[in-house]
PDB file of C-alpha atoms in Angstrom:
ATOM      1  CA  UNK A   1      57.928  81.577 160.947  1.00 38.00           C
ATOM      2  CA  UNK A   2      61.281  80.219 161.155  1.00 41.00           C
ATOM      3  CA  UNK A   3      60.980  76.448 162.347  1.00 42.00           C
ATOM      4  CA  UNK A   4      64.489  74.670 163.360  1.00 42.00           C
ATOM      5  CA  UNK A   5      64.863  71.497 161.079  1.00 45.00           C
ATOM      6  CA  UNK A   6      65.417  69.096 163.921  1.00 39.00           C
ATOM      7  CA  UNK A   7      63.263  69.317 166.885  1.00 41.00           C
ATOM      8  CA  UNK A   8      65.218  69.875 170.091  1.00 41.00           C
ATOM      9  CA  UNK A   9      65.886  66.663 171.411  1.00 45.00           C
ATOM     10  CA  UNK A  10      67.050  65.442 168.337  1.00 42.00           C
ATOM     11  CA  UNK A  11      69.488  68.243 167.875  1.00 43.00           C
ATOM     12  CA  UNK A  12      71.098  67.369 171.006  1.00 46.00           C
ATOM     13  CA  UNK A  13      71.373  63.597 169.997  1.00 47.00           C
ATOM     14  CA  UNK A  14      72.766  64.990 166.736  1.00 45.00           C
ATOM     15  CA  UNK A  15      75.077  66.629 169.025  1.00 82.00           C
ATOM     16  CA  UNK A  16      75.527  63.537 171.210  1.00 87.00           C
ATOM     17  CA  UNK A  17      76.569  60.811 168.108  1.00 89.00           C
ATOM     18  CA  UNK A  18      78.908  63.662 166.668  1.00 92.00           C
ATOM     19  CA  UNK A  19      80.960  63.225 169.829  1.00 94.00           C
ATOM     20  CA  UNK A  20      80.540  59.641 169.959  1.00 94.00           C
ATOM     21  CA  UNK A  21      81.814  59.614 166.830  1.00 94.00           C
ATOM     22  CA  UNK A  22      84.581  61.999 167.608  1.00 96.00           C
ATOM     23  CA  UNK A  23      85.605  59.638 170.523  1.00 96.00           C
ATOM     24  CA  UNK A  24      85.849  56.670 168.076  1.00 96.00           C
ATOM     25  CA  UNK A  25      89.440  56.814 166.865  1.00 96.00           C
ATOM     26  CA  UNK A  26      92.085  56.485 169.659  1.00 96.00           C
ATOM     27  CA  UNK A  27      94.370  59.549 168.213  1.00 95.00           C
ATOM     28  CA  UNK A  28      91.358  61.397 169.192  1.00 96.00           C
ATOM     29  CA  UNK A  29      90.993  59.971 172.566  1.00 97.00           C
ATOM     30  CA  UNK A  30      94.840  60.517 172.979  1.00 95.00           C
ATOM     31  CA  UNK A  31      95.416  63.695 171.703  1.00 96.00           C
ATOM     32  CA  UNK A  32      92.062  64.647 174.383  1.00 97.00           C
ATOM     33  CA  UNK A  33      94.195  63.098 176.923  1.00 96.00           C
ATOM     34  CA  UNK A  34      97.246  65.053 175.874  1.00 95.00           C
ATOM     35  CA  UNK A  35      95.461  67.990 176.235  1.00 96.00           C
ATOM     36  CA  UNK A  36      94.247  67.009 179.655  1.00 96.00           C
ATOM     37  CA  UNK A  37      97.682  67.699 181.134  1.00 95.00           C
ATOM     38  CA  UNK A  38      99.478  69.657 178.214  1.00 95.00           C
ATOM     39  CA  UNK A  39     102.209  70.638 180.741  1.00 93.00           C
ATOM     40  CA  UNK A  40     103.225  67.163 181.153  1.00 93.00           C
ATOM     41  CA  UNK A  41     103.289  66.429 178.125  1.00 92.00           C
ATOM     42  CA  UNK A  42     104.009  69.325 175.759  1.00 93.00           C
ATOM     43  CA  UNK A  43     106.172  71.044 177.735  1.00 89.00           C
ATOM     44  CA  UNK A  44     109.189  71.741 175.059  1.00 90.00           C
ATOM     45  CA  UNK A  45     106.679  74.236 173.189  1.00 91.00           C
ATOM     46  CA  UNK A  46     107.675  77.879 172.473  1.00 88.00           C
ATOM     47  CA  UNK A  47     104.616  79.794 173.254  1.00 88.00           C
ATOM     48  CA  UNK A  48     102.939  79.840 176.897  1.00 89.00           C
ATOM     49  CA  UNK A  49     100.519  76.907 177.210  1.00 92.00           C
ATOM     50  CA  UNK A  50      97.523  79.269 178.954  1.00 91.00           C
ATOM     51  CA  UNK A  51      96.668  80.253 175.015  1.00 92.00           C
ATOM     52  CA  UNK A  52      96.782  76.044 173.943  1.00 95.00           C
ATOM     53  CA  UNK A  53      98.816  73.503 172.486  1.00 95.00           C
ATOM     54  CA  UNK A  54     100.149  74.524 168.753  1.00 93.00           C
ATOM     55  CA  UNK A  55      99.134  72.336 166.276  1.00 92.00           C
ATOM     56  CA  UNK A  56     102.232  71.295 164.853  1.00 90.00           C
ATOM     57  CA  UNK A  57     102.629  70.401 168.291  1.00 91.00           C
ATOM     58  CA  UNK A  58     100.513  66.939 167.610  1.00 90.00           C
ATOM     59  CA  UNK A  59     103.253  65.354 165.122  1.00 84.00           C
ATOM     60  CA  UNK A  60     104.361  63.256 168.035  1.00 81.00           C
ATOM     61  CA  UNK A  61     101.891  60.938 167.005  1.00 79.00           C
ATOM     62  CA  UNK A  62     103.661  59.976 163.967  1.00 86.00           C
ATOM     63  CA  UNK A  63     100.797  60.336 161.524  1.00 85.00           C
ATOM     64  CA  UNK A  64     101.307  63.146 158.995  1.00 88.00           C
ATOM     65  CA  UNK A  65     100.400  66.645 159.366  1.00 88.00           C
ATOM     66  CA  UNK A  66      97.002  66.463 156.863  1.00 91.00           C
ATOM     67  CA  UNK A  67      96.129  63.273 158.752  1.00 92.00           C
ATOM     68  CA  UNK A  68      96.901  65.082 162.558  1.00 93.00           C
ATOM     69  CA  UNK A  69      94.850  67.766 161.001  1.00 93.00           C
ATOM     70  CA  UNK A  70      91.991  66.099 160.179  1.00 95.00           C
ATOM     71  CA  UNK A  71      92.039  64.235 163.481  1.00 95.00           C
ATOM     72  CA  UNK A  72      91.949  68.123 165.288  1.00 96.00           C
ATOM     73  CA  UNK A  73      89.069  69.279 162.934  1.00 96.00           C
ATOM     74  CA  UNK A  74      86.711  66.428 163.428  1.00 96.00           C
ATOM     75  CA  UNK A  75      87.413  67.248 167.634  1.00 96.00           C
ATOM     76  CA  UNK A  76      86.751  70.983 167.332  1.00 95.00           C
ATOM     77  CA  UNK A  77      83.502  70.422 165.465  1.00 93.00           C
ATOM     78  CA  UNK A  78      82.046  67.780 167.909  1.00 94.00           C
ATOM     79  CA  UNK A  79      83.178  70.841 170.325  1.00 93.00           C
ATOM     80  CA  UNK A  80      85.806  68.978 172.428  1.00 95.00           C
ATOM     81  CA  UNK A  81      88.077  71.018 171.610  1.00 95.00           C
ATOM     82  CA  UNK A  82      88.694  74.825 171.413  1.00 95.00           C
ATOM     83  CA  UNK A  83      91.196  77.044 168.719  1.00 95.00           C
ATOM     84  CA  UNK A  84      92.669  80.380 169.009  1.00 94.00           C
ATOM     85  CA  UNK A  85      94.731  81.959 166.293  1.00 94.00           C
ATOM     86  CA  UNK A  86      97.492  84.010 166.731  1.00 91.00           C
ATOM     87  CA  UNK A  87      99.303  85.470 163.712  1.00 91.00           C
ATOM     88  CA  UNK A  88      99.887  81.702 161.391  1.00 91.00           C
ATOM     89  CA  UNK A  89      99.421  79.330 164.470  1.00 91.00           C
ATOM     90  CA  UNK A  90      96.308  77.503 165.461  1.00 94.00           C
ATOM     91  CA  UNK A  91      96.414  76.485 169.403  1.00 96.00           C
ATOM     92  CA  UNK A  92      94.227  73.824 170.556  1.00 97.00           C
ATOM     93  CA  UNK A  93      92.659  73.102 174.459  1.00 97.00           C
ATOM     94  CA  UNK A  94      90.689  70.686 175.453  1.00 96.00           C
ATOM     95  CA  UNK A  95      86.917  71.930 176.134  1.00 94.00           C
ATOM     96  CA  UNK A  96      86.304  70.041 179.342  1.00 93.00           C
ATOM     97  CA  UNK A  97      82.674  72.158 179.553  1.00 90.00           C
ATOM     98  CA  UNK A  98      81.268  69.897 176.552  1.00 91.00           C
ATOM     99  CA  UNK A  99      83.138  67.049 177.566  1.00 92.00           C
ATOM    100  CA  UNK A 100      81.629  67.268 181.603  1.00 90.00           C
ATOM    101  CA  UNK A 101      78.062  67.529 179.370  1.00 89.00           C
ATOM    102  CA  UNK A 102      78.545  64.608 177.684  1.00 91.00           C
ATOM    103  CA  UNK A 103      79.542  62.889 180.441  1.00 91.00           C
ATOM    104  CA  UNK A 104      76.254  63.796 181.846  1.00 89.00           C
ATOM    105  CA  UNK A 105      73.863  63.362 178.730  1.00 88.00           C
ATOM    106  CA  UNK A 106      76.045  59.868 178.173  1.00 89.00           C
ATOM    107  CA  UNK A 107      75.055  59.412 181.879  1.00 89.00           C
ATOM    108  CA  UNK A 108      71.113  60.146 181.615  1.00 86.00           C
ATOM    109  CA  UNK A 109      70.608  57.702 178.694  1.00 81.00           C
ATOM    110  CA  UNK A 110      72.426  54.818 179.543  1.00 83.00           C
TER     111      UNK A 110
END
């Protein structure tokens, strides 16, 4: 019998603290925003924005690639943010489904 290692409720609070955590670091919140109107503010880029925002996109924030990178992983595994890959680039959107449910959850407990 396969048992899950975290009873339900706890996997969603699992889920819950990984994007509070996510949230914590204003890059994060600002690259979110960024990606809340990537027309606006991305609108120089090559490719179409319908497939996402290319990740070397993000070095307007002045940090350093590795660092931007980082910053982008820790959002796409609290699930705020979505990839695609096409050929060597990495696009990025904004997930707004998981961020409209933790708006909710957020919502519920507090």
């Amino acid at each position: 019998m396969d048992i899950a290692p975290y009873p339900l409720h706890d996997r969603l609070a699992m889920d819950l603290d990984e994007v509070i955590k996510a949230l914590g670091h204003p890059v994060r919140r600002e690259i979110l925003q960024w990606l809340k109107e990537p027309e606006k503010h991305f609108a120089d880029q090559a490719h179409p924005l319908e497939v996402g925002v290319c990740a070397g996109m993000f070095a307007r924030c002045g940090l350093s690639q590795s660092t931007v990178s980082t910053h982008l992983a820790v959002l796409q595994r609290a699930g705020l943010v979505s990839t695609r890959r096409i050929g060597q680039w990495v696009f990025y959107k904004r997930n707004d489904d998981t961020i409209a449910a933790f708006l909710r959850q957020i919502g519920q407990e507090l």
